[in-house]
Structure formats: C-alpha cells, structure tokens
Short mmCIF file of C-alpha atoms and ligand atoms in Angstrom, two decimals:
data_model
loop_
_atom_site.label_atom_id
_atom_site.label_comp_id
_atom_site.label_asym_id
_atom_site.label_seq_id
_atom_site.Cartn_x
_atom_site.Cartn_y
_atom_site.Cartn_z
CA MET G 29 125.76 -72.99 140.03
CA LYS G 30 122.13 -73.15 140.56
CA ILE G 31 119.02 -70.64 139.05
CA VAL G 32 117.30 -70.15 141.70
CA LEU G 33 113.89 -68.09 141.57
CA ILE G 34 112.40 -66.51 143.81
CA THR G 35 108.52 -64.76 144.42
CA GLY G 36 107.98 -61.99 146.70
CA ALA G 37 111.72 -61.03 147.03
CA SER G 38 111.21 -56.96 147.10
CA SER G 39 111.48 -57.25 150.63
CA GLY G 40 112.13 -59.46 153.70
CA ILE G 41 113.09 -63.00 153.34
CA GLY G 42 112.52 -62.76 150.04
CA GLN G 43 114.99 -59.91 149.79
CA ALA G 44 117.59 -61.81 152.49
CA THR G 45 117.32 -65.49 150.83
CA ALA G 46 118.19 -63.82 147.44
CA SER G 47 120.94 -61.40 148.97
CA ARG G 48 122.49 -64.88 150.28
CA LEU G 49 121.96 -67.33 147.73
CA ALA G 50 123.52 -64.62 145.19
CA ARG G 51 126.62 -64.44 147.94
CA GLU G 52 126.63 -68.07 147.60
CA GLY G 53 127.60 -67.86 143.89
CA HIS G 54 123.74 -68.93 142.62
CA HIS G 55 122.22 -67.06 140.25
CA VAL G 56 119.54 -65.14 141.55
CA VAL G 57 115.66 -64.40 139.15
CA ILE G 58 114.24 -62.11 141.59
CA GLY G 59 109.83 -61.28 141.12
CA ALA G 60 107.53 -58.99 143.39
CA ARG G 61 105.15 -56.77 142.14
CA ARG G 62 107.02 -53.58 143.22
CA GLU G 63 109.86 -52.55 140.67
CA ASP G 64 111.90 -49.99 142.39
CA ARG G 65 112.53 -52.19 145.57
CA LEU G 66 113.48 -55.04 142.95
CA THR G 67 116.01 -52.55 141.12
CA GLU G 68 117.64 -51.71 144.84
CA VAL G 69 117.67 -55.66 145.91
CA ALA G 70 119.04 -56.19 142.80
CA ASP G 71 122.10 -52.99 142.63
CA LYS G 72 123.37 -54.50 146.34
CA ILE G 73 123.42 -57.99 145.00
CA ARG G 74 125.68 -56.91 141.83
CA ALA G 75 127.28 -54.25 144.53
CA ASP G 76 128.71 -57.71 146.46
CA GLY G 77 129.16 -59.58 143.12
CA GLY G 78 126.36 -61.44 142.73
CA SER G 79 124.29 -62.11 139.64
CA VAL G 80 120.83 -61.23 139.56
CA ASP G 81 117.79 -60.59 137.08
CA THR G 82 114.96 -59.20 137.90
CA CYS G 83 111.07 -59.36 136.75
CA ARG G 84 107.62 -57.69 137.48
CA LEU G 85 105.84 -60.47 138.98
CA ASP G 86 102.06 -60.45 140.82
CA VAL G 87 101.79 -64.72 141.90
CA THR G 88 97.98 -64.27 141.43
CA ASP G 89 97.98 -64.10 137.77
CA ARG G 90 98.94 -67.07 136.33
CA ALA G 91 100.15 -66.05 133.17
CA ASP G 92 102.54 -63.54 134.90
CA VAL G 93 104.31 -67.19 136.99
CA ALA G 94 104.55 -68.66 133.70
CA ALA G 95 106.32 -66.24 131.89
CA PHE G 96 108.29 -65.76 135.25
CA VAL G 97 109.70 -69.13 134.78
CA ASP G 98 109.81 -69.24 131.33
CA GLY G 99 111.75 -66.48 130.98
CA ALA G 100 114.30 -67.87 132.90
CA VAL G 101 114.31 -71.23 131.27
CA GLU G 102 114.83 -69.85 127.71
CA ARG G 103 117.55 -67.53 129.27
CA HIS G 104 119.64 -69.87 130.96
CA GLY G 105 118.52 -73.17 129.61
CA ARG G 106 117.01 -73.94 133.07
CA VAL G 107 115.95 -73.68 136.15
CA ASP G 108 116.94 -75.30 139.50
CA VAL G 109 115.21 -73.99 142.12
CA ILE G 110 111.94 -72.35 142.77
CA VAL G 111 111.37 -70.37 146.23
CA ASN G 112 107.58 -69.67 146.47
CA ASN G 113 107.39 -67.31 148.93
CA ALA G 114 105.31 -63.99 148.31
CA GLY G 115 102.41 -63.79 151.12
CA VAL G 116 100.65 -61.13 152.44
CA MET G 117 99.28 -61.07 156.05
CA PRO G 118 96.15 -58.95 156.79
CA LEU G 119 95.40 -59.95 160.13
CA SER G 120 92.09 -59.46 161.67
CA ARG G 121 89.19 -61.65 163.62
CA LEU G 122 86.63 -63.31 161.73
CA ASP G 123 83.76 -61.04 162.55
CA SER G 124 85.28 -57.50 161.27
CA LEU G 125 84.22 -59.32 158.25
CA LEU G 126 86.79 -58.10 155.91
CA VAL G 127 86.46 -60.42 153.20
CA ASP G 128 88.82 -58.68 150.69
CA GLU G 129 91.57 -58.99 152.55
CA TRP G 130 90.83 -62.87 153.24
CA ASP G 131 90.50 -63.33 149.26
CA ARG G 132 93.87 -61.73 149.02
CA MET G 133 95.22 -63.70 151.29
CA ILE G 134 94.11 -67.05 149.26
CA ASP G 135 94.84 -65.41 146.33
CA VAL G 136 98.30 -64.45 147.24
CA ASN G 137 99.56 -67.48 149.45
CA VAL G 138 97.56 -70.41 147.94
CA ARG G 139 97.05 -69.91 144.49
CA GLY G 140 100.23 -68.07 144.12
CA LEU G 141 101.81 -71.04 145.20
CA LEU G 142 100.06 -72.96 143.22
CA HIS G 143 100.88 -71.18 140.14
CA GLY G 144 104.28 -71.38 141.08
CA ILE G 145 103.74 -75.37 141.41
CA ALA G 146 102.05 -75.06 138.03
CA ALA G 147 104.57 -73.40 136.03
CA ALA G 148 107.92 -74.95 137.07
CA LEU G 149 107.23 -78.47 137.12
CA PRO G 150 106.73 -79.61 133.78
CA HIS G 151 110.42 -77.80 132.81
CA PHE G 152 111.48 -80.14 136.33
CA GLN G 153 110.01 -83.32 135.04
CA ARG G 154 112.08 -82.57 131.58
CA ALA G 155 115.20 -82.15 133.27
CA GLY G 156 114.79 -84.70 135.49
CA ALA G 157 116.00 -82.08 138.60
CA GLY G 158 114.25 -79.42 140.70
CA HIS G 159 113.50 -78.17 144.31
CA PHE G 160 110.44 -76.61 145.16
CA VAL G 161 110.68 -74.24 148.28
CA THR G 162 107.68 -73.30 150.01
CA VAL G 163 107.56 -70.91 152.67
CA ALA G 164 104.98 -71.80 154.66
CA SER G 165 105.19 -70.45 158.21
CA ILE G 166 105.02 -71.46 161.99
CA GLY G 167 100.91 -70.67 161.27
CA ALA G 168 100.84 -74.18 159.10
CA HIS G 169 101.04 -75.83 162.73
CA GLY G 170 98.45 -73.89 164.92
CA VAL G 171 95.72 -71.29 164.60
CA VAL G 172 95.49 -68.33 166.86
CA PRO G 173 92.68 -65.55 167.13
CA THR G 174 93.03 -62.77 164.64
CA ALA G 175 95.03 -65.37 162.15
CA SER G 176 92.42 -67.76 161.30
CA VAL G 177 92.37 -66.80 157.21
CA TYR G 178 96.06 -66.22 157.39
CA CYS G 179 96.54 -69.99 159.26
CA ALA G 180 93.71 -71.78 156.56
CA THR G 181 96.25 -70.38 153.90
CA LYS G 182 99.30 -71.57 155.51
CA TYR G 183 97.95 -75.09 156.22
CA ALA G 184 96.94 -74.76 152.63
CA ALA G 185 100.09 -73.91 151.67
CA TRP G 186 101.77 -76.99 153.71
CA ALA G 187 98.81 -79.58 152.92
CA ILE G 188 99.75 -78.62 148.79
CA THR G 189 103.63 -79.06 149.43
CA GLU G 190 103.78 -82.32 151.44
CA GLY G 191 101.29 -83.88 148.31
CA LEU G 192 103.84 -82.88 146.06
CA ARG G 193 106.60 -84.15 147.88
CA GLN G 194 104.94 -87.68 147.60
CA GLU G 195 103.52 -87.00 144.42
CA ALA G 196 106.97 -85.88 142.63
CA ASP G 197 109.45 -87.97 141.65
CA PRO G 198 112.35 -89.13 143.42
CA SER G 199 114.63 -86.27 140.71
CA ILE G 200 112.51 -83.47 142.38
CA ARG G 201 112.74 -82.38 145.86
CA VAL G 202 110.26 -79.97 148.14
CA THR G 203 110.54 -78.23 150.91
CA THR G 204 108.70 -76.46 153.55
CA ILE G 205 110.46 -73.96 155.52
CA SER G 206 108.19 -72.63 158.43
CA PRO G 207 109.30 -69.42 160.06
CA GLY G 208 108.53 -68.03 163.13
CA VAL G 209 108.24 -64.16 163.77
CA VAL G 210 110.78 -62.97 161.87
CA GLU G 211 111.68 -58.99 160.50
CA SER G 212 109.75 -57.85 157.78
CA GLU G 213 107.41 -55.53 156.32
CA LEU G 214 104.12 -58.36 156.81
CA ALA G 215 102.57 -56.84 159.44
CA GLY G 216 102.57 -53.27 157.47
CA THR G 217 99.53 -55.35 155.32
CA ILE G 218 97.18 -55.72 158.94
CA THR G 219 94.22 -52.81 158.83
CA GLU G 220 92.47 -54.24 161.89
CA ALA G 221 93.56 -52.04 164.89
CA GLY G 222 93.71 -54.61 167.46
CA ALA G 223 95.50 -57.32 165.08
CA LYS G 224 98.18 -54.46 164.52
CA GLU G 225 98.19 -53.31 168.13
CA MET G 226 98.73 -57.38 169.05
CA MET G 227 100.87 -57.74 166.70
CA ARG G 228 103.37 -54.77 167.57
CA THR G 229 103.99 -56.90 171.38
CA TYR G 230 103.96 -60.23 168.98
CA ARG G 231 106.73 -59.16 166.60
CA ALA G 232 109.33 -57.40 169.02
CA ALA G 233 110.87 -61.11 169.32
CA ALA G 234 111.47 -61.11 165.53
CA ILE G 235 114.84 -62.49 164.08
CA PRO G 236 116.44 -61.07 160.78
CA ALA G 237 115.02 -62.73 157.50
CA ASP G 238 118.64 -64.04 157.00
CA ALA G 239 117.63 -66.62 159.39
CA VAL G 240 115.37 -67.86 157.54
CA ALA G 241 117.38 -67.51 154.13
CA GLY G 242 120.03 -69.70 156.09
CA ALA G 243 117.45 -71.96 156.37
CA ILE G 244 116.81 -72.26 152.63
CA SER G 245 120.38 -72.29 152.16
CA TYR G 246 121.02 -75.57 153.90
CA ALA G 247 117.97 -77.48 152.04
CA LEU G 248 119.51 -76.18 148.77
CA ALA G 249 122.97 -77.32 149.36
CA GLN G 250 122.31 -81.38 150.89
CA SER G 251 123.20 -83.44 147.91
CA SER G 252 120.83 -84.29 145.11
CA ASP G 253 119.79 -87.57 147.09
CA VAL G 254 118.93 -86.26 150.39
CA ASP G 255 115.44 -84.04 150.30
CA VAL G 256 114.90 -81.89 153.75
CA ASN G 257 111.58 -81.89 153.66
CA GLU G 258 110.66 -79.19 156.29
CA ILE G 259 112.09 -76.39 158.65
CA VAL G 260 110.69 -74.74 161.90
CA VAL G 261 113.27 -71.32 162.10
CA ARG G 262 111.72 -69.06 165.32
CA PRO G 263 113.30 -66.94 167.78
CA ALA G 264 114.77 -68.81 170.83
CA ARG G 265 112.42 -66.66 172.71
CA GLN G 266 109.36 -67.63 170.87
CA ARG G 267 107.69 -70.50 172.62
P1 LIG B 30 107.31 -59.10 153.11
O1 LIG B 30 106.06 -58.11 153.42
O2 LIG B 30 108.38 -58.41 153.80
O3 LIG B 30 107.37 -59.30 151.95
C1 LIG B 30 106.04 -60.03 151.12
C2 LIG B 30 106.89 -60.12 149.83
O4 LIG B 30 105.40 -60.65 148.88
C3 LIG B 30 107.49 -58.82 149.04
O5 LIG B 30 108.21 -59.07 148.84
C4 LIG B 30 106.03 -58.34 148.12
O6 LIG B 30 106.60 -58.10 147.02
C5 LIG B 30 105.50 -60.27 147.76
N1 LIG B 30 104.27 -60.15 147.66
C6 LIG B 30 102.79 -59.71 148.05
N2 LIG B 30 101.83 -59.71 147.26
C7 LIG B 30 102.49 -60.46 145.89
C8 LIG B 30 101.92 -60.72 144.76
N3 LIG B 30 100.76 -60.88 144.68
N4 LIG B 30 103.19 -60.86 143.60
C9 LIG B 30 104.02 -61.07 143.93
N5 LIG B 30 104.53 -60.60 145.32
C10 LIG B 30 103.58 -60.44 146.05
O7 LIG B 30 107.17 -60.45 154.62
P2 LIG B 30 107.83 -61.90 154.69
O8 LIG B 30 109.48 -61.11 153.84
O9 LIG B 30 107.88 -61.89 156.28
O10 LIG B 30 107.01 -62.64 154.44
C11 LIG B 30 107.74 -64.10 153.06
C12 LIG B 30 106.66 -65.20 152.93
O11 LIG B 30 107.35 -65.56 154.77
C13 LIG B 30 105.44 -64.57 153.18
O12 LIG B 30 104.85 -65.86 152.78
C14 LIG B 30 104.91 -65.05 154.93
O13 LIG B 30 103.41 -65.56 155.29
C15 LIG B 30 106.17 -66.01 155.64
N6 LIG B 30 106.00 -65.78 156.81
C16 LIG B 30 106.80 -64.19 157.23
C17 LIG B 30 106.86 -64.07 158.61
C18 LIG B 30 107.15 -63.57 159.73
O14 LIG B 30 107.29 -62.90 160.70
N7 LIG B 30 107.76 -61.86 159.03
C19 LIG B 30 106.70 -65.61 159.87
C20 LIG B 30 106.03 -66.83 158.92
C21 LIG B 30 105.92 -67.44 157.17
P3 LIG B 30 105.22 -56.54 146.84
O15 LIG B 30 104.85 -56.36 147.60
O16 LIG B 30 106.19 -56.15 145.84
O17 LIG B 30 104.70 -57.19 145.51
#
C-alpha cells in the first residue's frame, strides 16, 4: 500500500487515477481547487471500499502545495508518490494575444509542477525512497497551431521531469506520462472560438481517462529498482 498524492484530482485523469489506485489498495490524497468535486470523488472512492483524504489545493500557490505534501506526511508518516497532474489548456493563436491565459498555463502547468517537486523532494530524500509522476502530454513532443504556449508548458514539464530523473538519487523514481487525447474537462478552459471549434473535431477520438490511470498504475507497480521513464498513451485512432 502506497500513500499517493494526486494534484488536479477533481476531474478527468486525476480523478480516474485516484479511483483506480484506491481500488488497487493504495491510500490516495487528492487535491484541487473545487472542494465540492473532491468530496464527490472521495465519496465514490469510499463507497467502493477505498481510502482517501481530500485537500483544497491551488498548485500555483507554493505554500498550498507544501501544506498538501507536509500534511500527508504528518498524517501518514510518509508520502510514497506524488502525481503532478493539475493542468489547464486554454488554447489560442498567438495573435489573439490572450496573455492572461498564457500566464495561467505557465503558472499551473509549469510553476505548479515545480511546487510539487519542491514540496516532495526533501521528504523523498529523507526517506530514501519516492516516486514522482508528471502528467505531461503528446504536446511535449510536437507543436500544432493554437497550442504553442500549451505545448511550451508541456515541453517544460517534460524537461524538468527528465532533469529531475537524471539528478535524483536512484532510490527516487521519476516517470513522465504523456497522454494523447483523453476524455476530461480540459477543453472547457478554451475561450477562443476558433480553437474551441478545432478541439471539438480533435477530441472526437478521445479515450477514457482510465487508460492513462492504467499507465500510471503500471509505473507504480514496478519493483523499486525499475524506473519507467516515460509512457506515451494515445488513442489508436490518433495518428
Ligand atoms: P481536467 O480539466 O478534467 O482536469 C484538470 C485538473 O486540474 C482538475 O482537477 C482541476 O481541478 C485541476 N486544476 C486546474 N488548475 C488548478 C490549480 N490552479 N490548482 C490545482 N488544481 C488545478 O483535464 P485532464 O484530466 O485532461 O488534465 C489533467 C492533466 O492531463 C493536465 O496536466 C493536462 O494538461 C494533461 N493532459 C490531458 C490530455 C487530454 O486530452 N485530456 C492530453 C494530454 C495531457 P480544479 O479546477 O478543481 O482546481
């Protein structure tokens, strides 16, 4: 049984990961901003016999993320895994100049990840064990129009996670999960009409979020001397 922290677990991939890992017998600590949704997710997990704590969390706030991790260590004596999953994707063309949305993607997708690493790394180092899982994207491997800033944040997430893997003690495992198009609420953050329309067609091939949860579960289940560096999971229909 591992103590697994998951950011952005109020919907989509984070929610599916929490549900799957709890079903597999892990204790999950789920964080996000929408507390009502966290409570719903937790109620479902408990009804299925799983074990879960909830924590209101804004990953852009460094103190929030520290409290998320430190609180779990206080309650359970340790944290085994942190899944840095929280993300937003308000796609738009650069000439739309939606600068506030660019800033938000950088804050959540990059600074949020860094806050997760900063909060968990000292605990993992002290314990001589731990596992970082970053939910990046196929957007960490290629750029398409309207996705330049989003892809930039995911390239950054990929680079930060790869650097962490190279620097970390071998007792600490580091995994990047790069999903293709997956059913979730992610496209709900798009405000630009053109990008929204494009996404409607693009997202028709989406696979269930549990497919990504399965990849995360696989990485966690390997023995401590095996580090799954990256898994790319995309719909068979997405080329
Ligand atoms: P959702 O929109 O369903 O989930 C995003 C989660 O992030 C929500 O739980 C949301 O919770 C949380 N979140 C957003 N902002 C913050 C914040 N400031 N602090 C804390 N939590 C926050 O989308 P997905 O499940 O798809 O997204 C999860 C991850 O997967 C993201 O990193 C995304 O980039 C990545 N991804 C998704 C793909 C897809 O096709 N769905 C493809 C590739 C990657 P709340 O609003 O309650 O805070």
